[in-house]
PDB file of C-alpha atoms and ligand atoms in Angstrom:
ATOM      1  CA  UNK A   6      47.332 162.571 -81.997  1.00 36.00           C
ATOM      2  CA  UNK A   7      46.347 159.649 -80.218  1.00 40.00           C
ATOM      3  CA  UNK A   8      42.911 157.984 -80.696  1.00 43.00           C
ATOM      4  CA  UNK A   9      40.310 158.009 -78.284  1.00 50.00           C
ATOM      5  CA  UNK A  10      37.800 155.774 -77.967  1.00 58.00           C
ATOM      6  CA  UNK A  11      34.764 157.539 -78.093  1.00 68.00           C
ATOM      7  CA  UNK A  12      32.563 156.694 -74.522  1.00 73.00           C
ATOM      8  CA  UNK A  13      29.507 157.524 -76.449  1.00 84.00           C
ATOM      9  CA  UNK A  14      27.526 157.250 -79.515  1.00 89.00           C
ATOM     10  CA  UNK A  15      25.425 159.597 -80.712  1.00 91.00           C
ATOM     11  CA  UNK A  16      21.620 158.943 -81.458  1.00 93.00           C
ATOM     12  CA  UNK A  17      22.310 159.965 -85.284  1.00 92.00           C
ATOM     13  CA  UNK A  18      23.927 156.109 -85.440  1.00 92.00           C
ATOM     14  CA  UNK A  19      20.017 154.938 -84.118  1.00 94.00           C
ATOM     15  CA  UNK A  20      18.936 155.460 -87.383  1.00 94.00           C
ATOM     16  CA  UNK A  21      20.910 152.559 -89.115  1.00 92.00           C
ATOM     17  CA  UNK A  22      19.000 150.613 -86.353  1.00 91.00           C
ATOM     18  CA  UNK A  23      15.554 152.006 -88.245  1.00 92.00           C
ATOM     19  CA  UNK A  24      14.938 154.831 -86.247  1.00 94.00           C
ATOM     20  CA  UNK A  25      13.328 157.590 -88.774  1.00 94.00           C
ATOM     21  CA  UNK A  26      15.115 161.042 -88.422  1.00 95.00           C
ATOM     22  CA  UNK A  27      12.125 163.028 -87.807  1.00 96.00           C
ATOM     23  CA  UNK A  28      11.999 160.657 -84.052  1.00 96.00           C
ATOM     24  CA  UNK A  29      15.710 161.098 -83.810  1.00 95.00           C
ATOM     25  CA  UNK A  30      15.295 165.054 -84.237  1.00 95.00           C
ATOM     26  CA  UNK A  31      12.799 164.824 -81.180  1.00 96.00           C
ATOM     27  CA  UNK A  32      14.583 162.762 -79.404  1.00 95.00           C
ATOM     28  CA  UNK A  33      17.872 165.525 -79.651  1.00 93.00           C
ATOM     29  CA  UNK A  34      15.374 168.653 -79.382  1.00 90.00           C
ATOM     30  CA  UNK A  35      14.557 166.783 -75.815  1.00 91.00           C
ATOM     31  CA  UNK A  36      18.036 166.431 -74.766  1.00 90.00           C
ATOM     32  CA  UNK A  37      18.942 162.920 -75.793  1.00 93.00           C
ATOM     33  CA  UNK A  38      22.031 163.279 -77.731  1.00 92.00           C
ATOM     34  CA  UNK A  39      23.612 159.931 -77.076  1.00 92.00           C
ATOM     35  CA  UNK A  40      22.269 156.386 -76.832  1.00 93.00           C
ATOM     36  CA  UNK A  41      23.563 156.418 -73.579  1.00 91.00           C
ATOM     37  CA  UNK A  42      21.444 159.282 -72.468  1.00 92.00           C
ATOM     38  CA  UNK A  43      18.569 157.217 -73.911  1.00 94.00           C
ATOM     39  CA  UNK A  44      19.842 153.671 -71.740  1.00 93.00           C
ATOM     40  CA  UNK A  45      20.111 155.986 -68.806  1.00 90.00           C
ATOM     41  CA  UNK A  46      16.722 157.408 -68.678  1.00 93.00           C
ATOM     42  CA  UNK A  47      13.852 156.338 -67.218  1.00 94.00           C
ATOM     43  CA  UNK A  48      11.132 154.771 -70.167  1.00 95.00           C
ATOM     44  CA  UNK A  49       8.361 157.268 -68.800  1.00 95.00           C
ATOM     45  CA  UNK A  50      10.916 160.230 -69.247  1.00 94.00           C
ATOM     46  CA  UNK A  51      10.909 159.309 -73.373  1.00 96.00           C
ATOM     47  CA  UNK A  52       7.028 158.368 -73.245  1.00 96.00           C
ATOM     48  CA  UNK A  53       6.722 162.238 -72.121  1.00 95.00           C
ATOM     49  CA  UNK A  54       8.331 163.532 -75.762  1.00 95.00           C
ATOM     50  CA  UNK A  55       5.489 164.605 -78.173  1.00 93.00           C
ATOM     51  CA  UNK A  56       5.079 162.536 -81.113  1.00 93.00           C
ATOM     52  CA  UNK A  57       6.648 159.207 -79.735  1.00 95.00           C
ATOM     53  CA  UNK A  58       4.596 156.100 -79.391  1.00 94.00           C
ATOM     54  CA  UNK A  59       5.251 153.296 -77.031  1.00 95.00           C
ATOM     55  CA  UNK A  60       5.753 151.114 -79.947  1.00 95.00           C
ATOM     56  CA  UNK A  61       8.543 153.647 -80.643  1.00 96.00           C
ATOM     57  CA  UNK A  62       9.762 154.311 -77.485  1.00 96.00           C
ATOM     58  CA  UNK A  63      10.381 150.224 -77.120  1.00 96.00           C
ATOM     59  CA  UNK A  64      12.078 150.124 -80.395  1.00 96.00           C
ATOM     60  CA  UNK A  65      14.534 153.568 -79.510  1.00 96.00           C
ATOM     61  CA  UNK A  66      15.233 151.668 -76.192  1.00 95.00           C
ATOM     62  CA  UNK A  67      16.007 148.079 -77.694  1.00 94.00           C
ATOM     63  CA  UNK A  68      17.973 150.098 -80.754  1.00 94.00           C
ATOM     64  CA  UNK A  69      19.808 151.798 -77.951  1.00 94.00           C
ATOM     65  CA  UNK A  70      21.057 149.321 -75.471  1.00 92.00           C
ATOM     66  CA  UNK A  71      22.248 147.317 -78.916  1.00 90.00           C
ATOM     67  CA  UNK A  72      24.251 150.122 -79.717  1.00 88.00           C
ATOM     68  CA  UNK A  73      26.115 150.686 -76.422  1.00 86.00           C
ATOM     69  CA  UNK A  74      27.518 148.257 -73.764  1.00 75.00           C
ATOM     70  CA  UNK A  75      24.652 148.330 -71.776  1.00 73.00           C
ATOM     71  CA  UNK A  76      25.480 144.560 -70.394  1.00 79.00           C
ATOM     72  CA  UNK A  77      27.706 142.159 -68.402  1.00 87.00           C
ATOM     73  CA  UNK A  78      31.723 142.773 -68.850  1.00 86.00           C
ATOM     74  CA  UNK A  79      34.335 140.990 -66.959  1.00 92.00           C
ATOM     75  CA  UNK A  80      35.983 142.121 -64.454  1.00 94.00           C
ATOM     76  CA  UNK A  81      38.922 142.550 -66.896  1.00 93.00           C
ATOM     77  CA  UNK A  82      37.115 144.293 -68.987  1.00 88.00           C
ATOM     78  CA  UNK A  83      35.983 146.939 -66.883  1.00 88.00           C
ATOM     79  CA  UNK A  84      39.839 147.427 -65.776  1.00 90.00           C
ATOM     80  CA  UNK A  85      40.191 147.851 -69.344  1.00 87.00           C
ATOM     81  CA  UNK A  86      37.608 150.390 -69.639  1.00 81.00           C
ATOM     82  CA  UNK A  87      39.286 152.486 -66.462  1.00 84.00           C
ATOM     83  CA  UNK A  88      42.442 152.307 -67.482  1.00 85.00           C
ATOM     84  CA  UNK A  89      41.503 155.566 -69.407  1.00 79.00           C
ATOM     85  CA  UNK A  90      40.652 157.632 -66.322  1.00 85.00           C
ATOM     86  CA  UNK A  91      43.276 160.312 -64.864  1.00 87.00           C
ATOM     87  CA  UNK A  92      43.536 163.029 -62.439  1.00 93.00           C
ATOM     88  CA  UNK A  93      43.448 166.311 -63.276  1.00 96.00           C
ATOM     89  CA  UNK A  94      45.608 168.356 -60.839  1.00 97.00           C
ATOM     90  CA  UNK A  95      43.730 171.201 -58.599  1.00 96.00           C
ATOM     91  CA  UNK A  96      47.148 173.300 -58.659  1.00 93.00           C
ATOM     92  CA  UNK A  97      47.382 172.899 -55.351  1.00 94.00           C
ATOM     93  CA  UNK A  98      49.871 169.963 -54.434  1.00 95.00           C
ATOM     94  CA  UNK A  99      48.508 169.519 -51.348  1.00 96.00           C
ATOM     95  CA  UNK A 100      44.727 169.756 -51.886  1.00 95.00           C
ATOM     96  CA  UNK A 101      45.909 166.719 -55.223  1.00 96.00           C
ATOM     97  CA  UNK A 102      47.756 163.979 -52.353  1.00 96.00           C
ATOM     98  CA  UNK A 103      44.162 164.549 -50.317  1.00 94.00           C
ATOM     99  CA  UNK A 104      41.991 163.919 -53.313  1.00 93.00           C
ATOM    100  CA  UNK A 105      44.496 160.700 -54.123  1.00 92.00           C
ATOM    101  CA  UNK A 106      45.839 163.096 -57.233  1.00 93.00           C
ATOM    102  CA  UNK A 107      43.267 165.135 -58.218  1.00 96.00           C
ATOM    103  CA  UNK A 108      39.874 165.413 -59.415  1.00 96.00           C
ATOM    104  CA  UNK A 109      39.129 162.082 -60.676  1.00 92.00           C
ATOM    105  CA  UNK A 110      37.709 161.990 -64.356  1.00 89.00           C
ATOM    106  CA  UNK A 111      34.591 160.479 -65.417  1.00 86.00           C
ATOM    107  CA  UNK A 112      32.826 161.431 -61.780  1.00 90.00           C
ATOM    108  CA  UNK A 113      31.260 164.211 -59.819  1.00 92.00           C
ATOM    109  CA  UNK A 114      33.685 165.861 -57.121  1.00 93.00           C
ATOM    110  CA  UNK A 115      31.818 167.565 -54.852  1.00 93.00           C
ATOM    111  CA  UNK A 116      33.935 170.461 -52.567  1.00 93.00           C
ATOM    112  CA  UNK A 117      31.850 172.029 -49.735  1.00 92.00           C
ATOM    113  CA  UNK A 118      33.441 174.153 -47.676  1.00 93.00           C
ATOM    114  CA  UNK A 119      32.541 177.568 -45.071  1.00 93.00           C
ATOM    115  CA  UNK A 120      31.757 180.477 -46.651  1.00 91.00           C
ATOM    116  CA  UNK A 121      35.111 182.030 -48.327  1.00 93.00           C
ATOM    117  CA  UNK A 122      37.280 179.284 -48.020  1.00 94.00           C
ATOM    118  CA  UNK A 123      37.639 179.446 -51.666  1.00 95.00           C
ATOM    119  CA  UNK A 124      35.440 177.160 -53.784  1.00 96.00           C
ATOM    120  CA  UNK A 125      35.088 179.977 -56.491  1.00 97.00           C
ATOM    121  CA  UNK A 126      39.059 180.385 -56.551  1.00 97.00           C
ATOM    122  CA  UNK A 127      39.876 176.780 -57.194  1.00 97.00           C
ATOM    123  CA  UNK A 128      36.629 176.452 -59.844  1.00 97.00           C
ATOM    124  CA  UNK A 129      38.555 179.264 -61.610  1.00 98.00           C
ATOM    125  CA  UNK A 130      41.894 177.304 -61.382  1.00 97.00           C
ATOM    126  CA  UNK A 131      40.861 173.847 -62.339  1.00 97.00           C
ATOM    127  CA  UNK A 132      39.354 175.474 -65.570  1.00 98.00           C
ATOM    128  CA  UNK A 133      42.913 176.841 -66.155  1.00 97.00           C
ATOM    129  CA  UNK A 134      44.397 173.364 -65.228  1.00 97.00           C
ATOM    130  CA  UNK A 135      42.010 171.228 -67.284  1.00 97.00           C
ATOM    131  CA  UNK A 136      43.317 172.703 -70.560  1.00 97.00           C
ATOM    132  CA  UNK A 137      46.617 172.449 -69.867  1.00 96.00           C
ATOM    133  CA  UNK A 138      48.695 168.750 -71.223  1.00 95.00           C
ATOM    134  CA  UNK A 139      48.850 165.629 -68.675  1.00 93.00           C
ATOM    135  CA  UNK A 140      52.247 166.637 -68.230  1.00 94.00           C
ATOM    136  CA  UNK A 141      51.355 169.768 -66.608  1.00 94.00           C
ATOM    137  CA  UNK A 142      48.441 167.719 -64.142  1.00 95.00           C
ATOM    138  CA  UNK A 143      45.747 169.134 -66.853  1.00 95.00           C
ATOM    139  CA  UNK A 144      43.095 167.148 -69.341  1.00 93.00           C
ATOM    140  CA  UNK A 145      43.835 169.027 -72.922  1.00 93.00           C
ATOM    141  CA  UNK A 146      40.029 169.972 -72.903  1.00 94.00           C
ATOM    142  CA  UNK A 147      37.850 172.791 -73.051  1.00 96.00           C
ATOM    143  CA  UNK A 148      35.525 173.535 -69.703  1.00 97.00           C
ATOM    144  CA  UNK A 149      32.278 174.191 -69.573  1.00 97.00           C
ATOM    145  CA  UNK A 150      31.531 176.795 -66.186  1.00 98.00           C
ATOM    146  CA  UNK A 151      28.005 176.996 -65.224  1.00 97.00           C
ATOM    147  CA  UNK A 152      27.716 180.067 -62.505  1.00 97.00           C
ATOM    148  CA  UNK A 153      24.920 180.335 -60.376  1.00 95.00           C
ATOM    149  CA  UNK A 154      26.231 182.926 -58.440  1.00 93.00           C
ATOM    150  CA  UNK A 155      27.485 185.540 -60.466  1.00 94.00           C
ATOM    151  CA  UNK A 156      31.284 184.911 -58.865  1.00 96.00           C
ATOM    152  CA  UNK A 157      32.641 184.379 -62.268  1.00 97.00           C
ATOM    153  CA  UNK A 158      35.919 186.368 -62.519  1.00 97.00           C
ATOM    154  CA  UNK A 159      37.567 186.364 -66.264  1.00 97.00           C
ATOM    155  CA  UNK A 160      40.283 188.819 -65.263  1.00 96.00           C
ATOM    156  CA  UNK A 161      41.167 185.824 -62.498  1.00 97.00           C
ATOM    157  CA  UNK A 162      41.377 183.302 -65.071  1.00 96.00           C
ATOM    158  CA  UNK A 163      43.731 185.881 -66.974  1.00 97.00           C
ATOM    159  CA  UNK A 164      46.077 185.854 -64.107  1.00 97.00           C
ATOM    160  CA  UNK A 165      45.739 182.008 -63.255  1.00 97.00           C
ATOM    161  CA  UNK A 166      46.736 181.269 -67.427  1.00 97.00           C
ATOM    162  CA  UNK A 167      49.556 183.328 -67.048  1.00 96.00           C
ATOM    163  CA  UNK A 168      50.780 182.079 -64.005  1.00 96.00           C
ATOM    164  CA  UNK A 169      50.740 178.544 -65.579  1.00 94.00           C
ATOM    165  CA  UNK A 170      52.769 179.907 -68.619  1.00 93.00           C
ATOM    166  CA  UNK A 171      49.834 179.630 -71.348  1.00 94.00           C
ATOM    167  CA  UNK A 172      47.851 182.134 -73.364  1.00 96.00           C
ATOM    168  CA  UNK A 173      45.174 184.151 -71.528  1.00 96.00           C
ATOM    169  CA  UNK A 174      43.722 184.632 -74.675  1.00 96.00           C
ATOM    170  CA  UNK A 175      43.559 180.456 -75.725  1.00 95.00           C
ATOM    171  CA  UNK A 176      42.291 180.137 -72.218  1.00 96.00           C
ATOM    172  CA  UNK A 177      39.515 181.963 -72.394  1.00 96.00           C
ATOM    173  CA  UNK A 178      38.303 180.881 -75.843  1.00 96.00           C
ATOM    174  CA  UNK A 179      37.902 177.470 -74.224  1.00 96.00           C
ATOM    175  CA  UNK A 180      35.462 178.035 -71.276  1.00 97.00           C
ATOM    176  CA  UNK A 181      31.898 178.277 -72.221  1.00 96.00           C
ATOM    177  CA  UNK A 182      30.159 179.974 -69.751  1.00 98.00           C
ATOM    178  CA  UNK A 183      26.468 180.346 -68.442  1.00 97.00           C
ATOM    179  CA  UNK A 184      24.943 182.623 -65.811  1.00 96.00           C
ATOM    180  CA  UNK A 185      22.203 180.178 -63.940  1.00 96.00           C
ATOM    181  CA  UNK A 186      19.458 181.500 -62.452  1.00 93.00           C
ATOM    182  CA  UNK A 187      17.141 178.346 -61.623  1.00 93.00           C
ATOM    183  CA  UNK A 188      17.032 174.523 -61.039  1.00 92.00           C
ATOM    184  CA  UNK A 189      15.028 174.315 -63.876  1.00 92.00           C
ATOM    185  CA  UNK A 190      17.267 176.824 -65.958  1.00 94.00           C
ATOM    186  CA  UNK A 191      20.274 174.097 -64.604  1.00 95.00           C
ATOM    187  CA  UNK A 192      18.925 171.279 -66.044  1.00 91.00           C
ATOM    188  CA  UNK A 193      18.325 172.973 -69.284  1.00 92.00           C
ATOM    189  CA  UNK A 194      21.503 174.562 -69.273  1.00 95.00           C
ATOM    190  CA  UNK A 195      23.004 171.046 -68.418  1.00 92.00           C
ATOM    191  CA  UNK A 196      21.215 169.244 -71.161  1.00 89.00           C
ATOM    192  CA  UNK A 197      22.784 171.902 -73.865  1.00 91.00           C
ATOM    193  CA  UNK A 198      26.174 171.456 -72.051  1.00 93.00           C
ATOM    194  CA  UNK A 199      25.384 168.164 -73.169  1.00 89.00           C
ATOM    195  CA  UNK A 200      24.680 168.741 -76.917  1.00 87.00           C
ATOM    196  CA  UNK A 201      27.544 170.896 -76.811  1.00 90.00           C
ATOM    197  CA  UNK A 202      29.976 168.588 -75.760  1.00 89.00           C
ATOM    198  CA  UNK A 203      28.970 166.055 -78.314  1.00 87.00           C
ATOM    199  CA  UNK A 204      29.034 168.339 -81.088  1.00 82.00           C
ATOM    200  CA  UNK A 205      31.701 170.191 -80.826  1.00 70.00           C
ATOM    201  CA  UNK A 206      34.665 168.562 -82.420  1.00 78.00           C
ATOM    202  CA  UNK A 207      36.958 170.150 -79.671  1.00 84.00           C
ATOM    203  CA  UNK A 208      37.244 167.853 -76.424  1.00 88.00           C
ATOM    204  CA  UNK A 209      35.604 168.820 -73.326  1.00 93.00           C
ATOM    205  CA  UNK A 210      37.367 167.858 -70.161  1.00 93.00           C
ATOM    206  CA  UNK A 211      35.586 169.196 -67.244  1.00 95.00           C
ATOM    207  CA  UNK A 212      32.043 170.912 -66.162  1.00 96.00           C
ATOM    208  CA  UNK A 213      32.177 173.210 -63.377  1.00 97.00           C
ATOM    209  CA  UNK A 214      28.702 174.027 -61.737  1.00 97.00           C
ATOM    210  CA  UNK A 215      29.510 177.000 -58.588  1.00 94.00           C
ATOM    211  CA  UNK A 216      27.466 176.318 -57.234  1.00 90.00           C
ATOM    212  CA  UNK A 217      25.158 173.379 -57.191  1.00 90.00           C
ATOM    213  CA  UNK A 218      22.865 173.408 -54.268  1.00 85.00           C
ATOM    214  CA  UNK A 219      22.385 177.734 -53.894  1.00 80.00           C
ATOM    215  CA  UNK A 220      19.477 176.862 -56.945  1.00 86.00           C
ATOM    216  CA  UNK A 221      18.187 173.973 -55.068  1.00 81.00           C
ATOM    217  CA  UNK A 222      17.476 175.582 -51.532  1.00 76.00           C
ATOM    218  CA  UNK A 223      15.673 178.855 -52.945  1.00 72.00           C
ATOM    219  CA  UNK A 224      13.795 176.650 -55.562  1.00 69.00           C
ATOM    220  CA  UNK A 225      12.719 174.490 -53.108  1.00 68.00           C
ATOM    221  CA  UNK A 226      11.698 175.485 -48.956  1.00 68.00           C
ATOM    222  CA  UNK A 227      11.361 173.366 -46.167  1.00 68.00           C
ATOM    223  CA  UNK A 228      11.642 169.587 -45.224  1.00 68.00           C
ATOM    224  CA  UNK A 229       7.752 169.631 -47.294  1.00 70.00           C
ATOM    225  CA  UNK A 230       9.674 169.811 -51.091  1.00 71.00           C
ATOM    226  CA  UNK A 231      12.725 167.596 -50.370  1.00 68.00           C
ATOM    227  CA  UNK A 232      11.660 165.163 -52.076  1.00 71.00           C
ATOM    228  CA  UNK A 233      10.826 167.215 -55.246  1.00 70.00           C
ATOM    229  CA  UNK A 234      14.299 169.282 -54.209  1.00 65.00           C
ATOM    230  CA  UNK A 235      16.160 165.837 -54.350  1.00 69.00           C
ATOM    231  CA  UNK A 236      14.601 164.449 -57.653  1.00 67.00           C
ATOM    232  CA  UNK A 237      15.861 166.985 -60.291  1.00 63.00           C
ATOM    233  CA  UNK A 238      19.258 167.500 -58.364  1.00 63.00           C
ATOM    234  CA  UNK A 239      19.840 163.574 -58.465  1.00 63.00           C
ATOM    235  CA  UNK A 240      18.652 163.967 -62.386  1.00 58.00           C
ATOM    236  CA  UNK A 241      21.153 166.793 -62.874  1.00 59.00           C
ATOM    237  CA  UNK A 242      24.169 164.482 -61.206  1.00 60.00           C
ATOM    238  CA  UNK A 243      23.022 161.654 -63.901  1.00 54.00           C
ATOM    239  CA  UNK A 244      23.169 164.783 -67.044  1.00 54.00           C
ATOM    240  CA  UNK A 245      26.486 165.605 -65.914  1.00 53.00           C
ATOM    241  CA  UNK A 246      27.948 161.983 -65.596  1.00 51.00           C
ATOM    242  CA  UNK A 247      26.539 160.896 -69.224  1.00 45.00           C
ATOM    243  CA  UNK A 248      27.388 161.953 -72.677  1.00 40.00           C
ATOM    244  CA  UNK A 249      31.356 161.994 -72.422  1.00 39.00           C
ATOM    245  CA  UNK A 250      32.402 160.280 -69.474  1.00 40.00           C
ATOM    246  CA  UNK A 251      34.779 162.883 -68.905  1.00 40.00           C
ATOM    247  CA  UNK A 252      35.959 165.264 -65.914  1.00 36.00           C
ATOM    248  CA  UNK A 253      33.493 166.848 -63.486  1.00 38.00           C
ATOM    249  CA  UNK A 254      33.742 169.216 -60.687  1.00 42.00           C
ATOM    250  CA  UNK A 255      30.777 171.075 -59.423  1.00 43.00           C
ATOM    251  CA  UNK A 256      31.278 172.836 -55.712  1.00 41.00           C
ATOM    252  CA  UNK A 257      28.050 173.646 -53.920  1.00 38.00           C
ATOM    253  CA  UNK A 258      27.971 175.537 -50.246  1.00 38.00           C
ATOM    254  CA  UNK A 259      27.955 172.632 -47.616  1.00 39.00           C
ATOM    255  CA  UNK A 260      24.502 171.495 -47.240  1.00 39.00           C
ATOM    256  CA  UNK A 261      22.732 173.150 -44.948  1.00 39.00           C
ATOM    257  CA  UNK A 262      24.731 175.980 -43.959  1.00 38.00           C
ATOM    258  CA  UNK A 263      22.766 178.788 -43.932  1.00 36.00           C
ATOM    259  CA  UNK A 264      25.399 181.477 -43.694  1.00 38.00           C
ATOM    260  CA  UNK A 265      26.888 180.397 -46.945  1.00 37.00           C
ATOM    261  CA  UNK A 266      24.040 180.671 -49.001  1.00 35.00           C
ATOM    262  CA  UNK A 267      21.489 183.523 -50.017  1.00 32.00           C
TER     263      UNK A 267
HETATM  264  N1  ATP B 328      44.314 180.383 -52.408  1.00 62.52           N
HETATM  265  C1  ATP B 328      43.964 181.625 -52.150  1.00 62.52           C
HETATM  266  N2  ATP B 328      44.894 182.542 -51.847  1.00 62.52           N
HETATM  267  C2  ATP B 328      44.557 183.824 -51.570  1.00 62.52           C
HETATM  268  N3  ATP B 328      43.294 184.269 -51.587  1.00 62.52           N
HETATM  269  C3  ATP B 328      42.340 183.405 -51.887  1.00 62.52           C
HETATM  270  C4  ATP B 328      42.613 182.043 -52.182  1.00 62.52           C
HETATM  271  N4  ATP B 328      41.441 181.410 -52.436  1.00 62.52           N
HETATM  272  C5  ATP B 328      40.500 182.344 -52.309  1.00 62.52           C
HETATM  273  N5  ATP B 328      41.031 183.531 -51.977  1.00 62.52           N
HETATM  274  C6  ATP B 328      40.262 184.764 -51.708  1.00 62.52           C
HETATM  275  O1  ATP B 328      39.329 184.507 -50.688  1.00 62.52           O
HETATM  276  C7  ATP B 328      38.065 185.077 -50.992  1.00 62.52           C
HETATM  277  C8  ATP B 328      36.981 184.015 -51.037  1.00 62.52           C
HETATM  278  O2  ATP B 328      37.276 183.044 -52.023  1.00 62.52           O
HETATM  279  P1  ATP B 328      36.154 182.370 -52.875  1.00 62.52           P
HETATM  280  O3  ATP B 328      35.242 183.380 -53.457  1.00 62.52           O
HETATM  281  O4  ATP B 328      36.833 181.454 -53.832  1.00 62.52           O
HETATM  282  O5  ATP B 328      35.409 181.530 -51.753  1.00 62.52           O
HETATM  283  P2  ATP B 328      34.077 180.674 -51.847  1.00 62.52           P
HETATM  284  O6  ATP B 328      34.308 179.474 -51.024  1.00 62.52           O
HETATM  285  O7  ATP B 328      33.686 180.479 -53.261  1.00 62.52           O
HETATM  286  O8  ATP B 328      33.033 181.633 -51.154  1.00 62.52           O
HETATM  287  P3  ATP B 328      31.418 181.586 -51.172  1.00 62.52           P
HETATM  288  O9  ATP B 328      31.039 180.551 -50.162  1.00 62.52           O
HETATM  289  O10 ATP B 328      31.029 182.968 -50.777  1.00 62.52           O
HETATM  290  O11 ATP B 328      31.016 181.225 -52.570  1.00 62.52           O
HETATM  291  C9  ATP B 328      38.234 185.790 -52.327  1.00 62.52           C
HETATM  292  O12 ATP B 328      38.445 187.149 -52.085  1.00 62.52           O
HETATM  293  C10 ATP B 328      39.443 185.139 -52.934  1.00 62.52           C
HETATM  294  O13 ATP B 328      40.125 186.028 -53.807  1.00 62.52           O
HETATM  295 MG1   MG B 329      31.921 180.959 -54.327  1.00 62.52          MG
END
């Protein structure tokens, strides 16, 4: 098979930089699976984890940002690094040529759309298509579906795997699913998608979140908490892009429309 290279590391590798594993255990039991997760956050953010000390928190964070790119490349460098990004195809032709081939890896597509127009259906069929091989417009990954409305349909996925000519069965041993009931439960749902993706040997190829915003507006009410509303969204949107670099689709209702929500 060909090599990957990996897009993280995991915080394990800190302890060659003299990290002691009883830090690096709270640092995972807090979410921070990756020196990247650790570059990304915010120094307060690690301060908050019982047990670690500035002192330690300076030397995670220098021990990190050794261990990953965390500086300058040239521009050709950076081509280099994106050469590895692909498309991974909706299943609808049509819907691909608009979206300039499909769902662009290693980002956050965002569909919005009236109420029925079919968000759920095409969250169901893009984790069909993301386990299927490039030459079929998929990723050769599992998916990880995070369902906040309760739409989840695995007889629909049946039919979708069988339309495409693969196993029902296969298909459906590589979705891990959650019911969501809260932001809060998001994040920490989120946070073990994380874990799970760098610990399973298995790749992961796409995150589906149906949908995103429904949480936000009956977590939060009113022009008073949008602030607070926008802070652990934004902090969800950095979760999802870290760890694996890999395929992301998460379709909220469009903002603000009422009819669409609960
Ligand atoms: N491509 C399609 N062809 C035929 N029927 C479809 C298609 N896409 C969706 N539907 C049907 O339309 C209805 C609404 O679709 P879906 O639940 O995906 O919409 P949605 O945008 O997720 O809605 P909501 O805003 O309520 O979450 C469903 O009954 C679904 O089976
Ligand atoms: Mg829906």
């Amino acid at each position: 098979a060909e090599e990957e290279a990996m897009p993280y590391s995991l915080v394990e590798k800190l302890q060659d930089a003299g990290i002691n594993a009883a830090d690096l255990k709270k640092l995972k039991d807090a979410g921070f699976n990756t020196s990247q997760s650790i570059v990304f956050a915010m120094r307060k953010d690690l301060l908050s984890i019982k047990g670690l000390s500035d002192q330690k928190v300076d030397k995670i964070i220098e021990a990190a940002r050794k261990t990953t790119d965390a500086g300058f490349v040239t521009c050709t460098q950076l081509v280099q690094k994106q050469k590895s990004r692909f498309a991974l195809s909706t299943g609808a032709t049509k819907l691909d040529q608009m979206l300039g081939g499909g769902v662009e890896s290693c980002a956050i597509t965002e569909f919005f759309g009236e109420f029925r127009c079919g968000k759920t259906q095409l969250c169901h069929s893009l984790a069909v298509m993301a386990q299927l091989p490039p030459n079929m417009g998929g990723a050769n990954g599992k998916v990880v579906y995070i369902d906040t409305e309760g739409t989840f349909r695995p007889e629909r996925l049946r039919q979708i795997a069988e339309s495409k000519g693969v196993s029902a069965e296969a298909a459906m041993e590589n979705i891990v699913y959650a019911r969501c009931y809260t932001s809060e439960h998001l994040v920490q749902l989120l946070l073990e998608a994380a874990s799970l993706m760098v610990s399973d040997d298995d790749r992961f190829a796409l995150v589906i979140v149906d949908s995103i915003m429904g949480v936000f507006r009956v977590d939060y009410s009113g022009r008073g908490e949008l602030s607070e509303r926008q802070q652990p969204r934004t902090r969800d949107e950095q979760v999802a892009e870290d760890e694996r670099g890999v395929q992301r689709g998460r379709r909220p209702h469009q903002p603000g429309d009422g009819r669409s929500g609960r």
